[in-house]
Each structure stands twice: as C-alpha cells, then as structure tokens.
Amino acid sequence: MEIIAIANQKGGVGKTTTTVNLAAALHLIAHKKVLLIDLDSQGNATTSVGMDKNNLQYTMADVLLDGVPFAEAILTSPVGIDVIGANRDLAGIDVSLAGVENAPFLLKEAMMQAQAEGRLDYDYIVMDCAPSLSLITVNAFAATDGVIIPMQCEYYALEGVADLIATIDKLSSINSKLHIRGVVRTLFDNRNTLANDVSYELENHFGDLVYKTYIPRNVRLAEAPSFGQSIFTYEKSSKGAIAYQQLMNEVLAQSAHQTK
C-alpha cells in the first residue's frame, strides 16, 4: 500500500483536481484499490466525487477529534471511489488539538490501527491536503510515503513552494519515508512564454522530480467537479483526461521502480 499526499500551501494550483483525477485514474483505469482522503475543510474533493459534504455520517474531523475508527468513516462514493470526506467541521482543528501530545500522529495512528485490524486493504491512499501548512498537513506528512506537489507555471511558483519544501525537510525526522515524490505542472498553456520559462526553471530546480506530464488548462476539467464527477466519467476523451491518465502512468512506473 502506498500513501500519497497532494500538497501545496498555495491555493488555486489544481491541487484538488489532481488529487481527485489521479485517484480516479488509478481506480477506474488501472483497476487499483484506492482510498481518497479529504483533509481540506472546504470539502471540495468530497463533492468532486459526488458526495454531499454536509450530510456525512463521519468525516476526517470525527476520526481525528473524536476517535471514530478510521475504517468506519470510509464511504463508497457515487463514482465508485472509497472516500473519507471532509467539511467545515475540520476547520479550526489546530486549536482543538492544541496541547495534545501526539497531535501530529493522529492520522498515522488511526491508519495503523485500521491496518492492524485488516480493514485497510488498498493499493493507494491519496490525500488532498489543505492549502496551508497546518497541523492537518503535518498529520498527512507524518503518515505519507511521498508528496506530489502541483505547481502552476507562474512567476511566484518557486518562491511560493519554498516553505513547503522546508516543512518536508523538517518533518523527515518524524517520518523517514517522507520525500517529494514528484512535481506536476498544472493549468499549463504552452502558448504562454512565461509558463514555458517557469517550466524550464522548475526542471532546473527539481530535475527528475518533475513529471513529464503537463496538465493543461481544460474546460472539461473545470466543469467536472460541479457535476460530482472525475474527468474520466465526465469526458474521458478530453485533453484533461488524457493528461491525468499519463500522470497516472508515471505514478505507476514510480511504484514499479520502488518495488524492484
């Protein structure tokens, strides 16, 4: 089982779109057992797979704050992906957990308990982190095997991700597996000179960590969440669907290389 966190403290870079569509590609195309975890109080990943975020029996807040067993919070979404959803109940969790000694490890401990009980049978767990470096994101980093960073090719892209990289480096002391798995260029328009220039700088900075796949600006990708669907059930022939399938192939290739 591989646990992947999708994170960038900057909003509007296609983070949730990447989380949902990578999870959907792994499940629907590669036929992997996938669990999607929404760690953002906005609950956008939850609604993007057809679930009513305000009508969930349990959310990640119940798991982290009230000790609800991890496996009991898992629901199967209308698009067939297993999900632990989130909503506004997750907001302010840093305050609620202030002073709790094991606060950074609550998610990891909940997962380990479910796995010990034989209730966590997945090939991939994909987590949508909040656009901040909050305690929730720290929980994700403590539990994950690697982080995928979606980055829009704009002027402040490298500068904005510096804090995220510093946090990953700092937290490697509490999670020896924690590393940057890859950087994916999102909302990309190859007709834009600045986008191409920043893309070149990303490759210089991150080297082989930059996925070859570009995620283009695509109307169908923007429309799909409003229908509670991934791009693969909404318009599987779109440029966005083709791009996320290519990204999935790169992620699977990484997994195969790691197991050799």
C-alpha atoms as a PDB file:
ATOM      1  CA  MET A   1       0.000   0.000   0.000  1.00  0.00           C
ATOM      2  CA  GLU A   2       1.313   3.424  -0.980  1.00  0.00           C
ATOM      3  CA  ILE A   3       0.172   6.624   0.685  1.00  0.00           C
ATOM      4  CA  ILE A   4       0.442   9.786  -1.402  1.00  0.00           C
ATOM      5  CA  ALA A   5      -0.175  13.334  -0.187  1.00  0.00           C
ATOM      6  CA  ILE A   6      -1.051  16.010  -2.752  1.00  0.00           C
ATOM      7  CA  ALA A   7       0.046  19.317  -1.244  1.00  0.00           C
ATOM      8  CA  ASN A   8       0.781  22.941  -1.966  1.00  0.00           C
ATOM      9  CA  GLN A   9       0.140  25.720   0.524  1.00  0.00           C
ATOM     10  CA  LYS A  10      -0.780  27.989  -2.377  1.00  0.00           C
ATOM     11  CA  GLY A  11      -4.421  27.746  -3.437  1.00  0.00           C
ATOM     12  CA  GLY A  12      -5.729  27.687  -6.983  1.00  0.00           C
ATOM     13  CA  VAL A  13      -2.982  25.480  -8.425  1.00  0.00           C
ATOM     14  CA  GLY A  14      -5.116  22.447  -9.300  1.00  0.00           C
ATOM     15  CA  LYS A  15      -4.365  20.510  -6.114  1.00  0.00           C
ATOM     16  CA  THR A  16      -7.833  19.045  -5.568  1.00  0.00           C
ATOM     17  CA  THR A  17      -8.298  18.465  -9.300  1.00  0.00           C
ATOM     18  CA  THR A  18      -5.056  16.490  -9.306  1.00  0.00           C
ATOM     19  CA  THR A  19      -5.995  14.510  -6.188  1.00  0.00           C
ATOM     20  CA  VAL A  20      -9.420  13.505  -7.458  1.00  0.00           C
ATOM     21  CA  ASN A  21      -8.400  12.683 -11.007  1.00  0.00           C
ATOM     22  CA  LEU A  22      -5.242  10.803 -10.070  1.00  0.00           C
ATOM     23  CA  ALA A  23      -7.286   8.724  -7.616  1.00  0.00           C
ATOM     24  CA  ALA A  24      -9.980   8.190 -10.263  1.00  0.00           C
ATOM     25  CA  ALA A  25      -7.425   7.159 -12.893  1.00  0.00           C
ATOM     26  CA  LEU A  26      -5.804   4.646 -10.549  1.00  0.00           C
ATOM     27  CA  HIS A  27      -9.216   3.179  -9.690  1.00  0.00           C
ATOM     28  CA  LEU A  28     -11.117   3.329 -12.981  1.00  0.00           C
ATOM     29  CA  ILE A  29      -8.308   2.771 -15.493  1.00  0.00           C
ATOM     30  CA  ALA A  30      -5.586   0.891 -13.624  1.00  0.00           C
ATOM     31  CA  HIS A  31      -8.182  -1.011 -11.528  1.00  0.00           C
ATOM     32  CA  LYS A  32      -6.340  -0.354  -8.289  1.00  0.00           C
ATOM     33  CA  LYS A  33      -7.987  -0.316  -4.878  1.00  0.00           C
ATOM     34  CA  VAL A  34      -7.941   3.378  -3.961  1.00  0.00           C
ATOM     35  CA  LEU A  35      -8.960   5.389  -0.905  1.00  0.00           C
ATOM     36  CA  LEU A  36      -9.349   9.157  -1.278  1.00  0.00           C
ATOM     37  CA  ILE A  37      -8.936  11.168   1.924  1.00  0.00           C
ATOM     38  CA  ASP A  38     -10.143  14.774   2.042  1.00  0.00           C
ATOM     39  CA  LEU A  39      -8.079  16.809   4.524  1.00  0.00           C
ATOM     40  CA  ASP A  40      -9.391  20.219   3.469  1.00  0.00           C
ATOM     41  CA  SER A  41     -12.257  21.808   5.414  1.00  0.00           C
ATOM     42  CA  GLN A  42     -13.595  23.210   2.131  1.00  0.00           C
ATOM     43  CA  GLY A  43     -14.536  19.624   1.244  1.00  0.00           C
ATOM     44  CA  ASN A  44     -14.005  20.125  -2.471  1.00  0.00           C
ATOM     45  CA  ALA A  45     -12.555  16.666  -3.043  1.00  0.00           C
ATOM     46  CA  THR A  46     -15.596  15.201  -1.291  1.00  0.00           C
ATOM     47  CA  THR A  47     -18.091  16.999  -3.526  1.00  0.00           C
ATOM     48  CA  SER A  48     -15.973  16.314  -6.620  1.00  0.00           C
ATOM     49  CA  VAL A  49     -16.760  12.592  -6.312  1.00  0.00           C
ATOM     50  CA  GLY A  50     -20.495  13.146  -5.956  1.00  0.00           C
ATOM     51  CA  MET A  51     -20.864  13.213  -2.171  1.00  0.00           C
ATOM     52  CA  ASP A  52     -22.833  15.686  -0.065  1.00  0.00           C
ATOM     53  CA  LYS A  53     -20.179  17.014   2.299  1.00  0.00           C
ATOM     54  CA  ASN A  54     -22.812  18.351   4.692  1.00  0.00           C
ATOM     55  CA  ASN A  55     -24.590  15.013   5.039  1.00  0.00           C
ATOM     56  CA  LEU A  56     -21.822  12.591   6.001  1.00  0.00           C
ATOM     57  CA  GLN A  57     -22.148  10.230   8.937  1.00  0.00           C
ATOM     58  CA  TYR A  58     -18.457  10.589   9.742  1.00  0.00           C
ATOM     59  CA  THR A  59     -15.717  12.857   8.401  1.00  0.00           C
ATOM     60  CA  MET A  60     -11.988  13.194   8.964  1.00  0.00           C
ATOM     61  CA  ALA A  61     -12.845  15.529  11.854  1.00  0.00           C
ATOM     62  CA  ASP A  62     -14.580  12.640  13.641  1.00  0.00           C
ATOM     63  CA  VAL A  63     -11.532  10.416  13.124  1.00  0.00           C
ATOM     64  CA  LEU A  64      -9.018  12.996  14.333  1.00  0.00           C
ATOM     65  CA  LEU A  65     -11.010  14.721  17.064  1.00  0.00           C
ATOM     66  CA  ASP A  66     -13.392  12.086  18.391  1.00  0.00           C
ATOM     67  CA  GLY A  67     -11.507   8.860  17.823  1.00  0.00           C
ATOM     68  CA  VAL A  68     -14.007   7.349  15.380  1.00  0.00           C
ATOM     69  CA  PRO A  69     -12.287   4.252  13.912  1.00  0.00           C
ATOM     70  CA  PHE A  70     -10.673   5.076  10.582  1.00  0.00           C
ATOM     71  CA  ALA A  71     -12.369   2.268   8.671  1.00  0.00           C
ATOM     72  CA  GLU A  72     -15.831   3.241   9.925  1.00  0.00           C
ATOM     73  CA  ALA A  73     -15.504   6.659   8.286  1.00  0.00           C
ATOM     74  CA  ILE A  74     -14.927   5.177   4.825  1.00  0.00           C
ATOM     75  CA  LEU A  75     -17.788   5.539   2.342  1.00  0.00           C
ATOM     76  CA  THR A  76     -18.062   4.473  -1.282  1.00  0.00           C
ATOM     77  CA  SER A  77     -18.769   7.488  -3.464  1.00  0.00           C
ATOM     78  CA  PRO A  78     -21.244   7.516  -6.375  1.00  0.00           C
ATOM     79  CA  VAL A  79     -18.290   7.302  -8.796  1.00  0.00           C
ATOM     80  CA  GLY A  80     -17.074   4.132  -7.083  1.00  0.00           C
ATOM     81  CA  ILE A  81     -14.059   5.505  -5.208  1.00  0.00           C
ATOM     82  CA  ASP A  82     -13.820   4.897  -1.456  1.00  0.00           C
ATOM     83  CA  VAL A  83     -13.639   8.193   0.420  1.00  0.00           C
ATOM     84  CA  ILE A  84     -13.236   9.666   3.861  1.00  0.00           C
ATOM     85  CA  GLY A  85     -14.806  13.068   3.379  1.00  0.00           C
ATOM     86  CA  ALA A  86     -14.377  16.462   4.983  1.00  0.00           C
ATOM     87  CA  ASN A  87     -16.388  19.594   5.601  1.00  0.00           C
ATOM     88  CA  ARG A  88     -16.258  22.708   7.754  1.00  0.00           C
ATOM     89  CA  ASP A  89     -16.043  20.532  10.886  1.00  0.00           C
ATOM     90  CA  LEU A  90     -12.359  20.193  10.059  1.00  0.00           C
ATOM     91  CA  ALA A  91     -11.800  23.952  10.331  1.00  0.00           C
ATOM     92  CA  GLY A  92     -10.064  25.133  13.482  1.00  0.00           C
ATOM     93  CA  ILE A  93      -8.701  21.697  14.286  1.00  0.00           C
ATOM     94  CA  ASP A  94      -5.320  23.200  15.194  1.00  0.00           C
ATOM     95  CA  VAL A  95      -6.964  24.951  18.128  1.00  0.00           C
ATOM     96  CA  SER A  96      -8.935  21.869  19.137  1.00  0.00           C
ATOM     97  CA  LEU A  97      -5.790  19.743  19.223  1.00  0.00           C
ATOM     98  CA  ALA A  98      -3.593  22.322  20.948  1.00  0.00           C
ATOM     99  CA  GLY A  99      -1.714  20.614  23.741  1.00  0.00           C
ATOM    100  CA  VAL A 100      -2.497  17.091  22.552  1.00  0.00           C
ATOM    101  CA  GLU A 101       0.840  15.305  22.831  1.00  0.00           C
ATOM    102  CA  ASN A 102       0.510  13.034  19.792  1.00  0.00           C
ATOM    103  CA  ALA A 103      -1.421  15.530  17.660  1.00  0.00           C
ATOM    104  CA  PRO A 104       0.889  15.277  14.595  1.00  0.00           C
ATOM    105  CA  PHE A 105       0.463  11.494  14.508  1.00  0.00           C
ATOM    106  CA  LEU A 106      -3.293  11.067  14.928  1.00  0.00           C
ATOM    107  CA  LEU A 107      -3.881  10.228  11.269  1.00  0.00           C
ATOM    108  CA  LYS A 108      -0.960   7.807  11.094  1.00  0.00           C
ATOM    109  CA  GLU A 109      -2.055   6.049  14.291  1.00  0.00           C
ATOM    110  CA  ALA A 110      -5.646   5.754  13.026  1.00  0.00           C
ATOM    111  CA  MET A 111      -4.403   4.229   9.761  1.00  0.00           C
ATOM    112  CA  MET A 112      -2.078   1.815  11.541  1.00  0.00           C
ATOM    113  CA  GLN A 113      -4.913   0.640  13.787  1.00  0.00           C
ATOM    114  CA  ALA A 114      -7.168   0.014  10.777  1.00  0.00           C
ATOM    115  CA  GLN A 115      -4.371  -1.837   9.009  1.00  0.00           C
ATOM    116  CA  ALA A 116      -3.685  -3.978  12.085  1.00  0.00           C
ATOM    117  CA  GLU A 117      -7.374  -4.927  12.105  1.00  0.00           C
ATOM    118  CA  GLY A 118      -7.207  -5.921   8.435  1.00  0.00           C
ATOM    119  CA  ARG A 119      -9.549  -3.089   7.438  1.00  0.00           C
ATOM    120  CA  LEU A 120      -7.250  -1.101   5.182  1.00  0.00           C
ATOM    121  CA  ASP A 121      -6.919  -3.170   2.009  1.00  0.00           C
ATOM    122  CA  TYR A 122      -5.860  -0.611  -0.592  1.00  0.00           C
ATOM    123  CA  ASP A 123      -3.183  -0.275  -3.234  1.00  0.00           C
ATOM    124  CA  TYR A 124      -3.132   3.506  -2.924  1.00  0.00           C
ATOM    125  CA  ILE A 125      -4.319   6.082  -0.421  1.00  0.00           C
ATOM    126  CA  VAL A 126      -4.399   9.567  -1.971  1.00  0.00           C
ATOM    127  CA  MET A 127      -4.803  12.563   0.341  1.00  0.00           C
ATOM    128  CA  ASP A 128      -5.954  16.061  -0.608  1.00  0.00           C
ATOM    129  CA  CYS A 129      -4.198  18.434   1.793  1.00  0.00           C
ATOM    130  CA  ALA A 130      -5.459  21.885   2.742  1.00  0.00           C
ATOM    131  CA  PRO A 131      -3.781  24.887   1.053  1.00  0.00           C
ATOM    132  CA  SER A 132      -1.796  25.654   4.205  1.00  0.00           C
ATOM    133  CA  LEU A 133       0.964  24.201   6.361  1.00  0.00           C
ATOM    134  CA  SER A 134      -1.421  23.491   9.227  1.00  0.00           C
ATOM    135  CA  LEU A 135      -1.488  20.647  11.746  1.00  0.00           C
ATOM    136  CA  ILE A 136      -3.700  18.701   9.327  1.00  0.00           C
ATOM    137  CA  THR A 137      -0.992  18.916   6.673  1.00  0.00           C
ATOM    138  CA  VAL A 138       1.597  17.859   9.262  1.00  0.00           C
ATOM    139  CA  ASN A 139      -0.601  14.805  10.000  1.00  0.00           C
ATOM    140  CA  ALA A 140      -0.641  13.987   6.290  1.00  0.00           C
ATOM    141  CA  PHE A 141       3.137  14.324   6.048  1.00  0.00           C
ATOM    142  CA  ALA A 142       3.636  12.125   9.112  1.00  0.00           C
ATOM    143  CA  ALA A 143       1.524   9.384   7.504  1.00  0.00           C
ATOM    144  CA  THR A 144       2.521   9.601   3.849  1.00  0.00           C
ATOM    145  CA  ASP A 145       5.170   7.807   1.806  1.00  0.00           C
ATOM    146  CA  GLY A 146       5.670  10.732  -0.554  1.00  0.00           C
ATOM    147  CA  VAL A 147       4.320  14.124  -1.589  1.00  0.00           C
ATOM    148  CA  ILE A 148       3.212  15.192  -5.048  1.00  0.00           C
ATOM    149  CA  ILE A 149       3.326  18.973  -5.486  1.00  0.00           C
ATOM    150  CA  PRO A 150       1.047  20.509  -8.136  1.00  0.00           C
ATOM    151  CA  MET A 151       2.589  23.753  -9.369  1.00  0.00           C
ATOM    152  CA  GLN A 152       1.224  26.329 -11.741  1.00  0.00           C
ATOM    153  CA  CYS A 153       3.897  27.741 -14.025  1.00  0.00           C
ATOM    154  CA  GLU A 154       3.683  31.360 -12.954  1.00  0.00           C
ATOM    155  CA  TYR A 155       6.141  33.931 -11.632  1.00  0.00           C
ATOM    156  CA  TYR A 156       5.877  33.097  -7.920  1.00  0.00           C
ATOM    157  CA  ALA A 157       5.754  29.306  -8.328  1.00  0.00           C
ATOM    158  CA  LEU A 158       9.217  28.503  -6.983  1.00  0.00           C
ATOM    159  CA  GLU A 159       9.144  31.171  -4.305  1.00  0.00           C
ATOM    160  CA  GLY A 160       5.755  30.031  -3.043  1.00  0.00           C
ATOM    161  CA  VAL A 161       6.779  26.399  -2.637  1.00  0.00           C
ATOM    162  CA  ALA A 162       9.903  27.146  -0.579  1.00  0.00           C
ATOM    163  CA  ASP A 163       8.058  26.879   2.753  1.00  0.00           C
ATOM    164  CA  LEU A 164       6.514  23.573   1.716  1.00  0.00           C
ATOM    165  CA  ILE A 165       9.897  22.084   0.858  1.00  0.00           C
ATOM    166  CA  ALA A 166      11.328  23.369   4.152  1.00  0.00           C
ATOM    167  CA  THR A 167       8.456  21.724   6.036  1.00  0.00           C
ATOM    168  CA  ILE A 168       9.004  18.416   4.242  1.00  0.00           C
ATOM    169  CA  ASP A 169      12.721  18.566   5.089  1.00  0.00           C
ATOM    170  CA  LYS A 170      11.975  19.390   8.722  1.00  0.00           C
ATOM    171  CA  LEU A 171       9.400  16.611   9.148  1.00  0.00           C
ATOM    172  CA  SER A 172      11.619  13.944   7.615  1.00  0.00           C
ATOM    173  CA  SER A 173      12.904  13.432  11.155  1.00  0.00           C
ATOM    174  CA  ILE A 174       9.490  12.087  12.221  1.00  0.00           C
ATOM    175  CA  ASN A 175       8.797  10.164   9.014  1.00  0.00           C
ATOM    176  CA  SER A 176      11.791   8.560   7.348  1.00  0.00           C
ATOM    177  CA  LYS A 177       9.725   7.789   4.225  1.00  0.00           C
ATOM    178  CA  LEU A 178       8.731  11.423   3.672  1.00  0.00           C
ATOM    179  CA  HIS A 179      10.056  12.832   0.417  1.00  0.00           C
ATOM    180  CA  ILE A 180       8.955  14.763  -2.641  1.00  0.00           C
ATOM    181  CA  ARG A 181       7.640  12.074  -4.959  1.00  0.00           C
ATOM    182  CA  GLY A 182       7.160  14.455  -7.852  1.00  0.00           C
ATOM    183  CA  VAL A 183       6.186  17.883  -9.126  1.00  0.00           C
ATOM    184  CA  VAL A 184       3.373  18.173 -11.644  1.00  0.00           C
ATOM    185  CA  ARG A 185       2.875  21.249 -13.809  1.00  0.00           C
ATOM    186  CA  THR A 186      -0.794  22.236 -13.756  1.00  0.00           C
ATOM    187  CA  LEU A 187      -3.036  24.706 -15.581  1.00  0.00           C
ATOM    188  CA  PHE A 188      -0.367  24.740 -18.271  1.00  0.00           C
ATOM    189  CA  ASP A 189      -0.604  26.670 -21.526  1.00  0.00           C
ATOM    190  CA  ASN A 190       2.371  26.034 -23.795  1.00  0.00           C
ATOM    191  CA  ARG A 191       1.475  29.118 -25.867  1.00  0.00           C
ATOM    192  CA  ASN A 192       2.381  31.260 -22.864  1.00  0.00           C
ATOM    193  CA  THR A 193       6.032  32.358 -22.889  1.00  0.00           C
ATOM    194  CA  LEU A 194       6.124  32.889 -19.117  1.00  0.00           C
ATOM    195  CA  ALA A 195       4.683  29.433 -18.490  1.00  0.00           C
ATOM    196  CA  ASN A 196       7.407  27.880 -20.634  1.00  0.00           C
ATOM    197  CA  ASP A 197      10.110  29.926 -18.906  1.00  0.00           C
ATOM    198  CA  VAL A 198       8.897  28.904 -15.430  1.00  0.00           C
ATOM    199  CA  SER A 199       8.567  25.288 -16.572  1.00  0.00           C
ATOM    200  CA  TYR A 200      12.237  25.395 -17.596  1.00  0.00           C
ATOM    201  CA  GLU A 201      13.166  26.822 -14.180  1.00  0.00           C
ATOM    202  CA  LEU A 202      11.191  24.067 -12.437  1.00  0.00           C
ATOM    203  CA  GLU A 203      13.115  21.437 -14.383  1.00  0.00           C
ATOM    204  CA  ASN A 204      16.401  23.099 -13.454  1.00  0.00           C
ATOM    205  CA  HIS A 205      15.400  23.276  -9.783  1.00  0.00           C
ATOM    206  CA  PHE A 206      13.755  19.876  -9.300  1.00  0.00           C
ATOM    207  CA  GLY A 207      15.391  17.855 -12.059  1.00  0.00           C
ATOM    208  CA  ASP A 208      13.959  14.358 -12.497  1.00  0.00           C
ATOM    209  CA  LEU A 209      11.337  15.042  -9.826  1.00  0.00           C
ATOM    210  CA  VAL A 210       9.318  16.983 -12.426  1.00  0.00           C
ATOM    211  CA  TYR A 211       6.817  14.683 -14.114  1.00  0.00           C
ATOM    212  CA  LYS A 212       6.939  14.729 -17.897  1.00  0.00           C
ATOM    213  CA  THR A 213       3.148  15.142 -17.991  1.00  0.00           C
ATOM    214  CA  TYR A 214       1.689  18.628 -18.232  1.00  0.00           C
ATOM    215  CA  ILE A 215      -1.872  19.171 -17.009  1.00  0.00           C
ATOM    216  CA  PRO A 216      -3.406  21.673 -19.443  1.00  0.00           C
ATOM    217  CA  ARG A 217      -5.979  24.331 -18.825  1.00  0.00           C
ATOM    218  CA  ASN A 218      -9.106  22.483 -19.872  1.00  0.00           C
ATOM    219  CA  VAL A 219     -12.762  23.473 -19.728  1.00  0.00           C
ATOM    220  CA  ARG A 220     -13.898  19.895 -19.097  1.00  0.00           C
ATOM    221  CA  LEU A 221     -11.579  19.605 -16.084  1.00  0.00           C
ATOM    222  CA  ALA A 222     -13.117  22.773 -14.655  1.00  0.00           C
ATOM    223  CA  GLU A 223     -16.676  21.580 -15.312  1.00  0.00           C
ATOM    224  CA  ALA A 224     -16.455  18.017 -13.960  1.00  0.00           C
ATOM    225  CA  PRO A 225     -16.489  18.834 -10.193  1.00  0.00           C
ATOM    226  CA  SER A 226     -19.748  20.765 -10.496  1.00  0.00           C
ATOM    227  CA  PHE A 227     -21.347  17.511 -11.682  1.00  0.00           C
ATOM    228  CA  GLY A 228     -19.758  15.499  -8.878  1.00  0.00           C
ATOM    229  CA  GLN A 229     -17.606  13.566 -11.329  1.00  0.00           C
ATOM    230  CA  SER A 230     -14.000  12.918 -12.162  1.00  0.00           C
ATOM    231  CA  ILE A 231     -12.841  13.796 -15.649  1.00  0.00           C
ATOM    232  CA  PHE A 232     -12.969  10.097 -16.583  1.00  0.00           C
ATOM    233  CA  THR A 233     -16.689   9.767 -16.010  1.00  0.00           C
ATOM    234  CA  TYR A 234     -17.459  13.269 -17.257  1.00  0.00           C
ATOM    235  CA  GLU A 235     -15.460  13.431 -20.518  1.00  0.00           C
ATOM    236  CA  LYS A 236     -12.905  10.663 -20.854  1.00  0.00           C
ATOM    237  CA  SER A 237     -11.788  11.785 -24.299  1.00  0.00           C
ATOM    238  CA  SER A 238     -10.873  15.317 -23.184  1.00  0.00           C
ATOM    239  CA  LYS A 239      -7.318  16.649 -23.071  1.00  0.00           C
ATOM    240  CA  GLY A 240      -7.581  16.772 -19.291  1.00  0.00           C
ATOM    241  CA  ALA A 241      -8.466  13.077 -19.068  1.00  0.00           C
ATOM    242  CA  ILE A 242      -5.611  12.130 -21.390  1.00  0.00           C
ATOM    243  CA  ALA A 243      -3.167  14.163 -19.284  1.00  0.00           C
ATOM    244  CA  TYR A 244      -4.245  12.627 -15.986  1.00  0.00           C
ATOM    245  CA  GLN A 245      -4.016   9.159 -17.469  1.00  0.00           C
ATOM    246  CA  GLN A 246      -0.446   9.961 -18.486  1.00  0.00           C
ATOM    247  CA  LEU A 247       0.297  11.217 -14.972  1.00  0.00           C
ATOM    248  CA  MET A 248      -1.164   8.003 -13.566  1.00  0.00           C
ATOM    249  CA  ASN A 249       1.194   6.010 -15.806  1.00  0.00           C
ATOM    250  CA  GLU A 250       4.170   7.920 -14.401  1.00  0.00           C
ATOM    251  CA  VAL A 251       2.999   7.303 -10.828  1.00  0.00           C
ATOM    252  CA  LEU A 252       2.576   3.587 -11.537  1.00  0.00           C
ATOM    253  CA  ALA A 253       6.041   3.480 -13.084  1.00  0.00           C
ATOM    254  CA  GLN A 254       7.460   5.035  -9.915  1.00  0.00           C
ATOM    255  CA  SER A 255       5.699   2.380  -7.843  1.00  0.00           C
ATOM    256  CA  ALA A 256       7.075  -0.408 -10.023  1.00  0.00           C
ATOM    257  CA  HIS A 257      10.600   1.003  -9.748  1.00  0.00           C
ATOM    258  CA  GLN A 258      10.353   1.241  -5.945  1.00  0.00           C
ATOM    259  CA  THR A 259       9.359  -2.407  -5.614  1.00  0.00           C
ATOM    260  CA  LYS A 260      12.352  -3.676  -7.625  1.00  0.00           C
END
